[in-house]
Coordinates of C-alpha atoms and ligand atoms in Angstrom, one line a residue:
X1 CA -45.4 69.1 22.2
X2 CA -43.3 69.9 24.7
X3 CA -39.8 67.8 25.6
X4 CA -36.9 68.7 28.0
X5 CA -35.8 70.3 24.9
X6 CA -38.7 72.0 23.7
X7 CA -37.8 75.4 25.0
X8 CA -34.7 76.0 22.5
X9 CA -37.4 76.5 19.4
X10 CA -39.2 79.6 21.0
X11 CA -37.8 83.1 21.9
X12 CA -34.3 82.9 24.5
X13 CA -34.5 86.4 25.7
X14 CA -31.7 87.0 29.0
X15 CA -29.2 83.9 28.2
X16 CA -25.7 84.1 27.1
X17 CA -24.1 82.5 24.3
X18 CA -21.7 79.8 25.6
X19 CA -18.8 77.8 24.0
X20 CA -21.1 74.5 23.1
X21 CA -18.0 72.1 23.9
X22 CA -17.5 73.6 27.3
X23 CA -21.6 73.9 28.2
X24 CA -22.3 70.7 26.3
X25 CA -19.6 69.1 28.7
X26 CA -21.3 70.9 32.0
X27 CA -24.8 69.5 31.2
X28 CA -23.6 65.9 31.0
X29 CA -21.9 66.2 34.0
X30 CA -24.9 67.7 36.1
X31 CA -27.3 65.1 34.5
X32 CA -26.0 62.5 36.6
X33 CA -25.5 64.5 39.6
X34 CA -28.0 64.1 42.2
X35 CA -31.1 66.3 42.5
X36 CA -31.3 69.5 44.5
X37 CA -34.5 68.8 46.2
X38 CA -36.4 65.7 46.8
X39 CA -39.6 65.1 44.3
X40 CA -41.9 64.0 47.8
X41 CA -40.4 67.7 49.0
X42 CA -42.2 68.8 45.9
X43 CA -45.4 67.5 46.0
X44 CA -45.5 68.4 49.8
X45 CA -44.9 72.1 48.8
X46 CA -48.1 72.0 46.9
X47 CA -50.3 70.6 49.4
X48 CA -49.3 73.4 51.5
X49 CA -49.7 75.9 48.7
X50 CA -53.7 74.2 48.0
X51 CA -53.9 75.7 51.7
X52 CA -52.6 79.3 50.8
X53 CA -54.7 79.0 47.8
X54 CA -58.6 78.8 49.6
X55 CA -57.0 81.6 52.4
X56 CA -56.1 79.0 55.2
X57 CA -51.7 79.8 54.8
X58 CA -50.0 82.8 54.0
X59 CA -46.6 82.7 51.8
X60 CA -43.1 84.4 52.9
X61 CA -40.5 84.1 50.6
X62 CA -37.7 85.8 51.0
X63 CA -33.7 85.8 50.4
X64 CA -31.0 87.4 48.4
X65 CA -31.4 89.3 45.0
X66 CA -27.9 86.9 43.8
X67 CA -26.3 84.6 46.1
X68 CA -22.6 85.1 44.9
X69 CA -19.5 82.8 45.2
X70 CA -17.8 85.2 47.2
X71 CA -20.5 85.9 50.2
X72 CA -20.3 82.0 50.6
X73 CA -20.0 81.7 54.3
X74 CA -22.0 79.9 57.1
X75 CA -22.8 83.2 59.3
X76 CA -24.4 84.7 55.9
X77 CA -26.7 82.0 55.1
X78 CA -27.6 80.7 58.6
X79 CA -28.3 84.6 60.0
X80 CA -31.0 85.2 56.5
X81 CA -32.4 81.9 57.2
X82 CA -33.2 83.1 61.1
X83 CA -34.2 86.3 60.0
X84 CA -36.7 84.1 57.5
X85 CA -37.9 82.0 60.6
X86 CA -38.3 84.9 63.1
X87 CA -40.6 86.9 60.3
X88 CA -42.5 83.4 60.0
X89 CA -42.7 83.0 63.8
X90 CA -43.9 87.0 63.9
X91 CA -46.8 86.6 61.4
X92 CA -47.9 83.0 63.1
X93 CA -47.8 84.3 66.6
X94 CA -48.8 88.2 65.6
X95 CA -50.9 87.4 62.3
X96 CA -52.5 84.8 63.2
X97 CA -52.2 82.6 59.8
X98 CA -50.0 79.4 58.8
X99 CA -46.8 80.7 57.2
X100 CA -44.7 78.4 54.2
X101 CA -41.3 79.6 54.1
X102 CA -39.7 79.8 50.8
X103 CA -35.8 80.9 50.7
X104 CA -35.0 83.1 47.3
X105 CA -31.7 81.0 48.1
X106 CA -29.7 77.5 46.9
X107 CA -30.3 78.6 43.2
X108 CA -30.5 81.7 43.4
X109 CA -27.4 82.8 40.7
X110 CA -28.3 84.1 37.3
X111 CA -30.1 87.7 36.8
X112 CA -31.9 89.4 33.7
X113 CA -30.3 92.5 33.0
X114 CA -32.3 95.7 31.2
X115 CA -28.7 96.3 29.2
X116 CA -26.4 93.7 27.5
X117 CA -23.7 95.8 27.8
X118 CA -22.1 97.9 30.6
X119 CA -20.1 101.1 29.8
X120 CA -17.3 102.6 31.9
X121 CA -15.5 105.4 30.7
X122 CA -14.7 104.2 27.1
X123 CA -14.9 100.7 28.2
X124 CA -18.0 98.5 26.8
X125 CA -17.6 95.1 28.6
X126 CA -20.9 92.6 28.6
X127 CA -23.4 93.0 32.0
X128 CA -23.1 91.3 34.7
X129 CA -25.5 88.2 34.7
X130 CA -25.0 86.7 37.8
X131 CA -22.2 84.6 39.5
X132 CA -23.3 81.3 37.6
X133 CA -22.7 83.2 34.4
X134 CA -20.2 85.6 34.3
X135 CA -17.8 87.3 37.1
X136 CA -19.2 90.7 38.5
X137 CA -15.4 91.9 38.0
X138 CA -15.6 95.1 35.1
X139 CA -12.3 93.5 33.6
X140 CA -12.1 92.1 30.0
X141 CA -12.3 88.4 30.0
X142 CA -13.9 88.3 33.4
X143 CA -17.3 88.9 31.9
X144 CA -17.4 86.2 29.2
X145 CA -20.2 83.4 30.5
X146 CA -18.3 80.3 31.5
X147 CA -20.1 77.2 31.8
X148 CA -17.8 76.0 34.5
X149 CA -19.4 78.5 37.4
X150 CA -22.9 76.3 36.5
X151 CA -20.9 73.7 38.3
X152 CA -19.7 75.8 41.1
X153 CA -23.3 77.2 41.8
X154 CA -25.0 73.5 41.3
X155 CA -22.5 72.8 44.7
X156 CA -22.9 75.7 46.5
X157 CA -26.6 75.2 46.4
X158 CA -26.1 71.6 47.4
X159 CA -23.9 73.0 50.4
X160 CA -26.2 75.8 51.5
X161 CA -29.0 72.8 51.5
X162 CA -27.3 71.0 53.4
X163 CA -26.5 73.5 56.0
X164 CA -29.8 74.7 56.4
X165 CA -31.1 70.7 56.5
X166 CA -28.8 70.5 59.0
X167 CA -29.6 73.5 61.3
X168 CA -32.8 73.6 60.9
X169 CA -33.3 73.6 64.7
X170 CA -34.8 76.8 66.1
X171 CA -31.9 77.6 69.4
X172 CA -34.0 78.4 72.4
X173 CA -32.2 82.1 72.7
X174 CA -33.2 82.9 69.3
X175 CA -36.7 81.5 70.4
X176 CA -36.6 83.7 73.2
X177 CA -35.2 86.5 71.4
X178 CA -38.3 86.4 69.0
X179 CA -40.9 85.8 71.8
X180 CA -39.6 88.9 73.4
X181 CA -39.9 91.0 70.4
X182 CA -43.5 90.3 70.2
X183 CA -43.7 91.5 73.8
X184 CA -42.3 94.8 72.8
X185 CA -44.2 94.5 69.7
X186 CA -47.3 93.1 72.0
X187 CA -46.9 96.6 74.9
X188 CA -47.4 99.0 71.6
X189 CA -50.8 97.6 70.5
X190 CA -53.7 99.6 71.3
X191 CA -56.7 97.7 71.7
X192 CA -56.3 96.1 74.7
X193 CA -57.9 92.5 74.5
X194 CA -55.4 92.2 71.2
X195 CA -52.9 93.4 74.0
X196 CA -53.6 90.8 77.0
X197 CA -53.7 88.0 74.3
X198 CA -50.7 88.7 72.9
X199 CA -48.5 89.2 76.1
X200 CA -50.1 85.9 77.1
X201 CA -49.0 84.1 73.9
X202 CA -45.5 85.3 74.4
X203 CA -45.1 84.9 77.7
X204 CA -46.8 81.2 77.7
X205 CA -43.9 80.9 74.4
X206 CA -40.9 81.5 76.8
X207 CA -42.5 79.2 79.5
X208 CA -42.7 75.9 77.1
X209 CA -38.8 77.3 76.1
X210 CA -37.6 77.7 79.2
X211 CA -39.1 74.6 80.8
X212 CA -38.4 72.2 78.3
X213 CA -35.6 70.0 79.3
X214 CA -36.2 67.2 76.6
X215 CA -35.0 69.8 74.4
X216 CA -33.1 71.9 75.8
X217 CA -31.5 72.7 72.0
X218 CA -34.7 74.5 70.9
X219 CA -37.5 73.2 69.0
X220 CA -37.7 70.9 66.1
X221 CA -40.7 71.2 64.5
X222 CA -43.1 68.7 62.8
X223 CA -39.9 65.7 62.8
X224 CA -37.7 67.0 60.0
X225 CA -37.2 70.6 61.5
X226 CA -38.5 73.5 60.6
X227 CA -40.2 72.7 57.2
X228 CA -39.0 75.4 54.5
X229 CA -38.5 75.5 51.0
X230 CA -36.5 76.7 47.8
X231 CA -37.0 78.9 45.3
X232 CA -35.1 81.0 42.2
X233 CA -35.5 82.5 39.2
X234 CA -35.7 79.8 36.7
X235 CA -33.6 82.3 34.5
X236 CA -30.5 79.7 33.2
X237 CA -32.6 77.1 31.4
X238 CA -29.2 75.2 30.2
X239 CA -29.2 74.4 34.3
X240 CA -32.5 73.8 34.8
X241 CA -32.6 71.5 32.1
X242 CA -30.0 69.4 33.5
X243 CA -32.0 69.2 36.5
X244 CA -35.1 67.6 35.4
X245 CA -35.9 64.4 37.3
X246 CA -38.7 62.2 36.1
X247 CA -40.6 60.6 39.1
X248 CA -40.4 57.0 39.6
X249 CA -43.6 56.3 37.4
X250 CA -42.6 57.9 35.1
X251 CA -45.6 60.5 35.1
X252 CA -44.8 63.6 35.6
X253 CA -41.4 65.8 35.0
X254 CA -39.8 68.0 37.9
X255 CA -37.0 70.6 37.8
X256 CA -35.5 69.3 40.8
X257 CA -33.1 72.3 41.0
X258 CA -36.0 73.7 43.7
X259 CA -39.4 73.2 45.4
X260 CA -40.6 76.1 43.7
X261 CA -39.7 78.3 40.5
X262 CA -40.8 81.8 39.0
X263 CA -40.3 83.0 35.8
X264 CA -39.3 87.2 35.7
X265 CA -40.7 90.1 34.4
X266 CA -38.5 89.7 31.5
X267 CA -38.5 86.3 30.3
X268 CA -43.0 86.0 30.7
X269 CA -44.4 87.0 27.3
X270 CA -46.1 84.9 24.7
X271 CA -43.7 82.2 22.6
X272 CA -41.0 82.8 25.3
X273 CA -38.6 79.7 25.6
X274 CA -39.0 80.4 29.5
X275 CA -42.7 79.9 29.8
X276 CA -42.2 76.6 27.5
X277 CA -39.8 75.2 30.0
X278 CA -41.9 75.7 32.7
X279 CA -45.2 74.9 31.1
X280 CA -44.0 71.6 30.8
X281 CA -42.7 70.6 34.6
X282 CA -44.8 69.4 38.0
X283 CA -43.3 72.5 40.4
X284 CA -45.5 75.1 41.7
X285 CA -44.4 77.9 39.6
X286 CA -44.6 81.7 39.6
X287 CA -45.2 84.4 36.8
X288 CA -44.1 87.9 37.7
X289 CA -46.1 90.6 36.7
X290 CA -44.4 94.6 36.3
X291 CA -46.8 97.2 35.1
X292 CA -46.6 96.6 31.6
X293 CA -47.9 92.7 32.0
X294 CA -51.2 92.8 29.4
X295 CA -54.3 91.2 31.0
X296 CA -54.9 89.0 27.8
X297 CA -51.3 87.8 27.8
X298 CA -51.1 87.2 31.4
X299 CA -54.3 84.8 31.2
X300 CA -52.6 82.8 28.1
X301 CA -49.4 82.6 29.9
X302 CA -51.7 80.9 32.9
X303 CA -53.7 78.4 30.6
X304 CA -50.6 77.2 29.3
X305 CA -48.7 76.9 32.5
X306 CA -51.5 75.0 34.6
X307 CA -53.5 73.7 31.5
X308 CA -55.7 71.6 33.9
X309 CA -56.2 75.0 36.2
X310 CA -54.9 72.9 39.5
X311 CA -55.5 74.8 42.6
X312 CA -52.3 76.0 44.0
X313 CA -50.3 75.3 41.4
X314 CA -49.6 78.9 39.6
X315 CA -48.9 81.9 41.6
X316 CA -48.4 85.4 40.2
X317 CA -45.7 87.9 41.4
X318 CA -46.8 91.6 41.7
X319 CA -44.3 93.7 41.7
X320 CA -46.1 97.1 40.2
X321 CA -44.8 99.5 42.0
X322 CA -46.7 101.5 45.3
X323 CA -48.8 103.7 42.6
X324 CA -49.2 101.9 39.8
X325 CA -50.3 98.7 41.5
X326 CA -53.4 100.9 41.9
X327 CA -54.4 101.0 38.7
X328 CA -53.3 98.1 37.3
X329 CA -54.0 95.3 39.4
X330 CA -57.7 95.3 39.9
X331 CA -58.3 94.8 36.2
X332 CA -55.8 92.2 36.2
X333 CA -57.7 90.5 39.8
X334 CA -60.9 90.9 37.9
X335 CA -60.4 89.1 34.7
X336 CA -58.2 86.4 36.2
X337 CA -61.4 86.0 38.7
X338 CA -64.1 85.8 35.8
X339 CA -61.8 83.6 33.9
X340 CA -62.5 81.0 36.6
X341 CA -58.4 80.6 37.0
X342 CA -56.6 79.3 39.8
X343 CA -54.2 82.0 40.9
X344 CA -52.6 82.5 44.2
X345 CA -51.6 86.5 44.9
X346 CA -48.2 87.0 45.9
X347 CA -46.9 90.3 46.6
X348 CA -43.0 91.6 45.3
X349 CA -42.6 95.0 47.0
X350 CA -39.4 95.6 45.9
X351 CA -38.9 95.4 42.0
X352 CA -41.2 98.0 41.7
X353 CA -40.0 100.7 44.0
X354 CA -36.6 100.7 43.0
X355 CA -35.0 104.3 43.3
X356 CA -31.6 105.7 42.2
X357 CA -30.2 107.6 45.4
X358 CA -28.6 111.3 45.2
X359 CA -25.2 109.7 45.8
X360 CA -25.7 107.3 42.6
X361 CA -26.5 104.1 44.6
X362 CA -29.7 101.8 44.0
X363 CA -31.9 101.8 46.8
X364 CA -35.4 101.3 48.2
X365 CA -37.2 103.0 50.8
X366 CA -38.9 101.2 53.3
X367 CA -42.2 103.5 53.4
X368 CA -42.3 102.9 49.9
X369 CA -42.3 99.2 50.0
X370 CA -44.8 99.1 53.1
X371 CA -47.0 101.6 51.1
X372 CA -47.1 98.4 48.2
X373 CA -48.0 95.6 50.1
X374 CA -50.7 98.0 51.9
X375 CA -52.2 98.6 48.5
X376 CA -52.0 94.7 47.4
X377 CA -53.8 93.9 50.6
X378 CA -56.3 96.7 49.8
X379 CA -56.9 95.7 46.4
X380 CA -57.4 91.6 47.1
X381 CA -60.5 93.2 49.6
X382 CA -62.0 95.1 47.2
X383 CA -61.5 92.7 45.0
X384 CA -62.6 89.5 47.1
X385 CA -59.2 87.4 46.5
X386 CA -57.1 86.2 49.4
X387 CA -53.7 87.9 49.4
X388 CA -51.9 84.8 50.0
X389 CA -48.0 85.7 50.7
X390 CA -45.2 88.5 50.1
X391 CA -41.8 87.8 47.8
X392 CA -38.8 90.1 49.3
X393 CA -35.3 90.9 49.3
X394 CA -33.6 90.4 52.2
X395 CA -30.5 89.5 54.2
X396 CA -29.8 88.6 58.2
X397 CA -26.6 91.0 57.8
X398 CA -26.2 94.7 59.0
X399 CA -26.2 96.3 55.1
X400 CA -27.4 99.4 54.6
X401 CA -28.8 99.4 51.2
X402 CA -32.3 100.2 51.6
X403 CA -33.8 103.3 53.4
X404 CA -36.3 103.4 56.4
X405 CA -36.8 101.8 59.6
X406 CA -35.6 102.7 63.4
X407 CA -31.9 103.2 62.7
X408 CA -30.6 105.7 60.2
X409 CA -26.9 105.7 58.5
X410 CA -25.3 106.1 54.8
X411 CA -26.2 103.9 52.3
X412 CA -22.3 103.6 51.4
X413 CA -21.5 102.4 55.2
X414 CA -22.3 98.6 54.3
X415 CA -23.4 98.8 50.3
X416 CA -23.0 94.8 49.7
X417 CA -25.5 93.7 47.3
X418 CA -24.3 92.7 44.2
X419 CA -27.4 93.5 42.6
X420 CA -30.6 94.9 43.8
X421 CA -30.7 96.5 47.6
X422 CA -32.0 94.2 50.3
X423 CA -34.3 94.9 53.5
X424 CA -31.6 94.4 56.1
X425 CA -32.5 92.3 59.3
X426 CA -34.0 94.7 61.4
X427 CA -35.8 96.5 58.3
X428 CA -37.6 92.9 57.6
X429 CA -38.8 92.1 61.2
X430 CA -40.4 95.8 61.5
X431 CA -42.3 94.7 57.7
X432 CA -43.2 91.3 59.7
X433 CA -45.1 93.3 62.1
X434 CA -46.5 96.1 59.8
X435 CA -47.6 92.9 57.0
X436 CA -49.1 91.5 60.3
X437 CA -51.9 94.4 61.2
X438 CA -53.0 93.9 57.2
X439 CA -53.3 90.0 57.8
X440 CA -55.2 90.6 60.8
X441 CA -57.6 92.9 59.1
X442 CA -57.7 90.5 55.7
Ligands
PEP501 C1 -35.8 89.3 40.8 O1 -36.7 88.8 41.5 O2 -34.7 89.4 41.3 C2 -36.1 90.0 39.6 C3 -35.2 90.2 38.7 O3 -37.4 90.3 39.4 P1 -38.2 90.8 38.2 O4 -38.2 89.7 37.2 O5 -39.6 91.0 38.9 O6 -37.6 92.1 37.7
CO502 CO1 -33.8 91.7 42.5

């Protein structure tokens, strides 16, 4: 049966140990702190995701690889979020489909690692987990987990909600910005009835921006803003745990440390204590899947996570790889399909096409991550599914960590990330576009 607790009796793969005092201590705290989200914020998500599910929405979620302690600054998280909102407003305007925005952010602080241990020179100091477990410092002492930074990331997240609650006004210059961009975008397009309609769209855009004095801020959309949503890894379960809310009858059980949680590539496999934590809570939730996920393990993991097979509800992550997404997902699509399960199809470009530049740096090529999604897309046809969002890394700032796009530099120039490379700003909007031809033809 499973309890709050349940999860400590199966297989913890990816957690550290702690000092129990010290953890013990943080839990109690964060027990009777307030939640992250709002249950109602929950159950709203999943209407909207019953919507992706039978092909009427389309998902982007997006955000960093780790929020850290240190890149904890308003510009950061307010320039992602916009870069979030103008893909959105791309794919609405250019696609043509209903977008739900989910942030990869306000939780986003513990990472699996493929090695425990990280070796410099003759120095063997623990991996870096994340900035809610350990400091990403190679110094001895500053890798030890310390249940205190659970704290400091349960505020942060609070504060970055509360920013983004806050701003969540589109400013009519970035409005216009965007409606010019699909101009551009809108000048390039062949066929010319697409053409005419898009110019018109734009154009009609800057008119309502331009002439609307009553709000002359920008546009607040549907009364609280524009609606968007949460989303991590649920990787620390000693946090999650602390987070669980029942609702006010009593009925059902919510992590409310986010709207929506996935469980990774390393933590999904049969018995796992992450997949009994999850299998247990009301969230929409998401299973990634890497080339190695087994059919027949994939579909138990799904019984047991939406036992009553609720639309909307369970979502799988691809993240294959450009080739190998070829020959492994329309088996997986097939049997998923004949099993009569719910599933909605997301699509993780990035995890799969990770590449280890001359120059020693982690990056990922933009072609290569377009070439993915194209093959997702592809795939769902043949395979009669909807393909119903994409999952990425990204950031609003300059960096140059992944490869592609209109502007070329070094990858050492602005080499942030403290863990996986992310689509800069200009890198995403160009994939809003591309992602928007494939909707279009879906
Ligand atoms: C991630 O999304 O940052 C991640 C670690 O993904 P995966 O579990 O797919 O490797
Ligand atoms: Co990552």
């Amino acid at each position: 049966m499973w309890t709050p607790e349940s999860w400590k009796r199966k297989a913890i793969k990816q957690l550290p140990n702690y000092d129990t005092k010290k953890l013990s201590d943080v839990e109690q705290r964060i027990l009777n702190y307030p939640s992250l989200v709002a249950l109602k914020e929950v159950e709203e998500l999943k209407q909207e995701l019953k919507r992706v599910a039978i092909g009427k929405a389309f998902i982007l979620q997006g955000g960093d690889c780790a929020e850290t302690f240190r890149e904890f600054n308003e510009s950061s998280i307010i320039d992602t979020f916009n870069v979030l909102i103008k893909m959105a407003m791309v794919l609405t305007f250019v696609g043509d489909k209903d977008i739900v925005r989910i942030g990869r952010f306000a939780g986003q602080f513990a990472k699996p690692r493929s090695s425990d241990f990280e070796v410099q020179g003759d120095v063997k100091l623990p991996s870096y987990r994340g900035d809610m477990i350990n400091d990403i410092e190679f110094e001895p002492g500053k890798r030890e987990p310390q249940p205190k930074r659970i704290l400091q990331a349960y505020f942060q997240s609070a504060a970055t909600l509360n920013l983004l609650r806050a701003n969540n006004i589109i400013p009519s210059y970035f409005l216009t910005e965007i409606l010019q961009s699909i101009h551009d975008y809108a000048l390039t397009v062949e066929d010319k009835n697409v053409r005419d309609e898009l110019i018109n769209k734009s154009l009609k855009g800057r008119n309502i921006v331009s002439n609307d004095e009553t709000n002359s801020d920008g546009i607040r959309m549907k009364g609280r803003g524009v609606p968007f949503y949460t989303s991590h890894e649920a990787l620390n379960l000693y946090y999650e745990q602390s987070l669980l809310r029942a609702d006010q009858k009593e009925r059902s059980i919510y992590c409310s440390s986010a709207h929506y949680l996935w469980v990774g590539d390393r933590t999904r496999f049969t018995e796992s204590a992450h997949i009994e934590f999850v299998s247990g809570i009301a969230n929409p939730i998401g299973i990634k899947c890497g080339p190695s996920a087994y059919v027949d393990e994939i579909i138990s993991l799904i019984k047991k996570v939406n036992p009553d097979n609720e639309v909307g509800k369970m979502s799988l992550i691809i993240r294959m790889g450009k080739d190998m997404i070829r020959e492994k997902l329309p088996e997986l699509i097939k049997r998923i399909v004949n099993s009569n399960l719910n599933v909605i199809w997301i699509c993780d470009p990035m995890h799969g096409n990770t590449k280890t530049h001359d120059n020693g740096l982690k990056t990922r090529y933009l072609d290569d991550i377009k070439g993915e999604i194209q093959a997702f897309f592809e795939i769902c046809k043949q395979q009669n599914c909807y393909p119903g969002g994409i999952h990425l890394e990204m950031t609003g700032k300059h960096v140059t960590e992944c490869i592609g796009g209109s502007d070329t530099y070094d990858l050492s120039e602005k080499y942030e990330t403290s863990c996986d490379p992310r689509l800069n700003g200009k890198q995403s909007s160009e994939l809003a576009f591309f992602v928007c031809q494939l909707l279009k033809q879906a």
